[in-house]
Coordinates of C-alpha atoms in Angstrom, one line a residue:
M796 CA -65.6 248.1 -148.8
N797 CA -62.9 246.7 -146.4
Q798 CA -63.8 245.6 -142.9
T799 CA -61.5 248.7 -141.2
I800 CA -63.6 251.6 -143.1
A801 CA -67.2 249.5 -142.9
K802 CA -66.3 249.5 -139.1
R803 CA -64.8 252.8 -138.5
L804 CA -69.3 253.2 -139.6
V805 CA -71.0 250.8 -137.5
L806 CA -68.4 252.9 -134.6
Y807 CA -69.6 256.4 -135.8
V808 CA -72.8 256.0 -136.7
V809 CA -73.5 254.0 -133.0
G810 CA -71.4 256.8 -131.9
L811 CA -73.9 259.6 -133.2
F812 CA -76.8 256.7 -131.9
L813 CA -75.8 256.0 -128.5
L814 CA -75.2 260.5 -128.3
A815 CA -78.7 261.4 -130.0
L816 CA -79.6 258.6 -126.4
G817 CA -78.1 260.3 -123.8
A818 CA -79.3 263.7 -124.5
T819 CA -82.8 262.4 -124.8
F820 CA -82.2 261.0 -121.6
S821 CA -81.2 264.5 -121.0
I822 CA -83.8 266.2 -121.7
I823 CA -86.9 263.7 -120.2
A824 CA -84.8 263.7 -116.4
D825 CA -85.8 267.5 -116.4
I826 CA -83.1 269.6 -115.0
G827 CA -81.4 270.2 -117.9
V828 CA -79.4 269.4 -120.9
S829 CA -75.8 268.9 -122.1
P830 CA -73.8 271.7 -123.4
V831 CA -74.0 271.0 -127.4
T832 CA -77.4 270.2 -126.4
S833 CA -78.7 273.8 -125.2
L834 CA -79.2 275.5 -128.5
P835 CA -81.3 273.0 -130.1
Y836 CA -83.7 272.2 -127.2
A837 CA -84.2 275.9 -126.6
L838 CA -85.4 276.8 -130.2
A839 CA -87.8 273.2 -129.6
L840 CA -89.9 274.3 -126.9
V841 CA -89.4 278.0 -128.3
T842 CA -91.1 277.6 -131.8
G843 CA -93.1 273.7 -131.0
L844 CA -90.9 272.1 -133.8
S845 CA -89.4 268.6 -132.5
V846 CA -86.2 268.5 -130.9
G847 CA -84.8 266.4 -134.6
I848 CA -85.8 269.6 -136.2
M849 CA -84.0 271.9 -134.4
T850 CA -81.1 269.9 -134.1
F851 CA -81.0 269.9 -137.3
V852 CA -81.6 273.9 -138.0
A853 CA -78.8 274.9 -135.4
N854 CA -76.5 271.9 -136.2
F855 CA -76.8 273.6 -140.4
I856 CA -76.2 277.1 -138.5
Y857 CA -72.3 276.2 -137.6
I858 CA -72.0 275.0 -140.8
I859 CA -72.9 278.8 -142.3
L860 CA -70.8 280.2 -139.3
Q861 CA -68.0 277.5 -139.9
V862 CA -68.1 279.8 -143.8
I863 CA -68.2 283.1 -142.0
F864 CA -64.7 282.2 -140.2
L865 CA -62.8 280.2 -143.1
K866 CA -64.3 282.9 -145.8
Q867 CA -64.7 280.1 -147.9
I868 CA -66.5 277.2 -148.5
R869 CA -65.5 274.1 -149.4
W870 CA -68.8 271.7 -150.3
K871 CA -67.8 268.2 -150.2
N872 CA -67.6 269.4 -146.1
F873 CA -70.0 271.1 -146.5
S874 CA -72.8 268.7 -148.2
I875 CA -70.6 266.0 -145.6
Q876 CA -71.4 267.9 -142.8
L877 CA -75.6 269.1 -143.9
V878 CA -75.7 264.6 -144.2
I879 CA -74.3 264.5 -140.2
A880 CA -77.0 267.0 -139.1
F881 CA -79.5 265.6 -140.9
L882 CA -78.7 261.5 -139.1
F883 CA -78.4 262.9 -135.9
G884 CA -80.9 265.4 -136.0
S885 CA -82.8 261.7 -136.6
F886 CA -81.7 260.0 -134.8
M887 CA -82.8 262.4 -131.6
D888 CA -86.7 262.1 -133.0
V889 CA -86.3 258.3 -132.8
T890 CA -85.3 258.8 -130.1
I891 CA -87.4 260.8 -128.0
W892 CA -90.1 258.2 -129.7
L893 CA -88.3 255.2 -128.0
T894 CA -88.4 256.7 -125.3
K895 CA -92.8 257.5 -123.8
P896 CA -93.6 254.6 -122.8
L897 CA -90.0 255.9 -120.0
P898 CA -92.1 257.3 -116.5
E899 CA -92.4 260.7 -116.0
A900 CA -89.3 261.7 -114.2
D901 CA -91.5 262.0 -110.8
S902 CA -88.7 261.2 -107.8
I903 CA -85.6 262.5 -106.9
W904 CA -84.9 258.8 -108.1
L905 CA -85.4 258.6 -111.9
I906 CA -84.5 261.7 -112.4
V907 CA -80.6 260.6 -111.2
L908 CA -81.5 257.3 -113.3
Y909 CA -82.1 258.7 -115.5
F910 CA -79.4 262.0 -115.6
V911 CA -77.5 259.1 -115.2
L912 CA -78.0 257.0 -118.6
G913 CA -77.5 260.5 -120.5
L914 CA -73.9 260.9 -119.2
V915 CA -73.1 257.6 -119.7
F916 CA -74.8 257.0 -123.3
V917 CA -73.2 260.1 -124.2
A918 CA -70.1 259.6 -122.7
F919 CA -70.0 255.7 -124.8
A920 CA -71.2 258.1 -127.9
L921 CA -67.6 260.2 -127.5
L922 CA -65.9 256.9 -127.4
F923 CA -67.0 255.5 -130.3
Y924 CA -67.4 258.6 -132.5
F925 CA -63.2 259.7 -131.6
T926 CA -62.6 255.9 -132.1
S927 CA -64.1 255.8 -135.9
S928 CA -61.9 259.0 -137.0
L929 CA -64.7 260.3 -139.9
P930 CA -65.9 263.5 -139.9
T931 CA -66.4 265.5 -137.0
M932 CA -70.1 266.9 -136.3
P933 CA -71.1 270.5 -136.9
Y934 CA -70.4 271.8 -133.2
D935 CA -67.5 271.0 -132.9
S936 CA -66.2 271.6 -136.6
L937 CA -67.4 274.9 -135.9
T938 CA -65.2 274.4 -132.5
Y939 CA -61.8 273.2 -135.1
A940 CA -62.7 276.2 -137.1
V941 CA -62.3 278.6 -134.5
A942 CA -59.4 277.4 -132.4
N943 CA -57.1 277.2 -135.8
K944 CA -58.0 280.9 -137.5
W945 CA -56.8 282.1 -133.7
Q946 CA -54.3 279.7 -133.1
F947 CA -55.6 278.9 -129.4
P948 CA -55.8 275.4 -128.0
F949 CA -58.7 273.2 -129.1
G950 CA -59.9 272.8 -125.2
K951 CA -60.4 276.5 -124.0
T952 CA -62.0 276.4 -127.0
K953 CA -64.5 273.9 -126.3
M954 CA -65.1 275.6 -123.0
V955 CA -66.1 278.7 -124.7
S956 CA -67.4 277.9 -127.4
D957 CA -69.8 276.1 -124.7
M958 CA -70.0 278.8 -123.2
I959 CA -71.5 280.8 -125.5
N960 CA -74.6 277.8 -126.2
V961 CA -75.6 278.0 -123.5
I962 CA -75.6 281.4 -122.6
V963 CA -77.3 282.5 -126.3
S964 CA -80.1 279.0 -125.1
I965 CA -81.3 280.7 -122.0
I966 CA -81.0 284.9 -123.5
I967 CA -83.5 282.8 -126.1
C968 CA -86.0 280.7 -123.2
L969 CA -85.9 283.7 -121.2
V970 CA -87.2 285.7 -123.8
F971 CA -89.6 283.2 -125.5
I972 CA -90.7 281.1 -122.7
Q973 CA -89.6 283.3 -119.6
S974 CA -88.2 280.6 -118.0
F975 CA -84.1 279.0 -118.2
G976 CA -86.5 275.9 -120.8
S977 CA -83.7 273.8 -121.7
I978 CA -80.6 275.5 -118.6
G979 CA -80.4 273.8 -115.4
I980 CA -78.8 272.9 -112.9
G981 CA -77.6 269.4 -115.2
T982 CA -76.3 271.6 -118.1
F983 CA -73.4 272.0 -115.7
I984 CA -72.8 269.1 -114.2
A985 CA -72.9 267.1 -117.2
A986 CA -70.1 270.5 -118.6
Y987 CA -67.8 268.9 -115.9
G988 CA -69.9 265.0 -115.7
V989 CA -69.1 264.0 -119.5
G990 CA -65.3 265.2 -119.8
K991 CA -64.6 263.0 -117.2
L992 CA -65.9 260.0 -118.1
V993 CA -64.8 259.8 -121.4
G994 CA -61.2 260.6 -120.5
V995 CA -62.0 257.2 -118.0
F996 CA -63.1 255.2 -121.2
L997 CA -60.6 256.5 -123.1
T998 CA -58.2 255.5 -121.0
H999 CA -59.1 251.9 -120.0
L1000 CA -61.9 251.2 -123.1
Q1001 CA -60.2 252.9 -126.4
P1002 CA -57.1 250.7 -127.3
R1003 CA -59.9 247.4 -127.0
L1004 CA -61.9 249.9 -129.2
K1005 CA -59.1 250.1 -132.0
A1006 CA -57.0 246.9 -132.1
W1007 CA -60.8 245.3 -133.2
V1008 CA -61.4 248.0 -135.2
F1009 CA -57.6 247.8 -137.4
K1010 CA -57.3 244.3 -136.9
A1011 CA -58.4 243.3 -140.7
N1012 CA -55.3 245.8 -141.5
E1013 CA -52.7 244.4 -138.9
E1014 CA -54.3 241.1 -140.9
E1015 CA -53.6 241.8 -144.2
N1016 CA -50.3 243.5 -143.8
D1017 CA -49.6 240.1 -142.7

């Protein structure tokens, strides 16, 4: 394994871990999780199973939906996405366990602190995730599949996907636990705020990150 591939793998795995950590902080802030996390967390609230298990289940559903939309099974891609879903689900349970000693968000200051940490961790996660240029997570792969099938812009398709995820989560929570559960004001702030932060990080930090990742390749070519 050459240095560039190793660095890309490190970025990818760290990105997945930070994504899970960011989602966990949004959960403990308790004012609504991000649209992407809303369905797994809603399922966890309803079933009583861990967020990690429900994250894997939700991502498995996204993989099945890809098969339905594409009308074919690409076994290699299917297998890779299953591994990614399992890894991310495991990271969710690990980060929830790691943050258990933290004080409960029982004041406005702790709520804001946890929520902001969640946004920042997710933004850094996506910076690492995109820079690694490795296979996307099932949710993003599903969005790409829909966008490509009907020739929709990815950005607009992502907005619609997030909206559907939130609506389904609200329905599940209202039907089974008679509350909005995973959805709150934080959900809508995250939908806007993460995109803005990622845009800033990609503009100012990604060039340096790419230079570090692909430095080995440039040296070999020289």
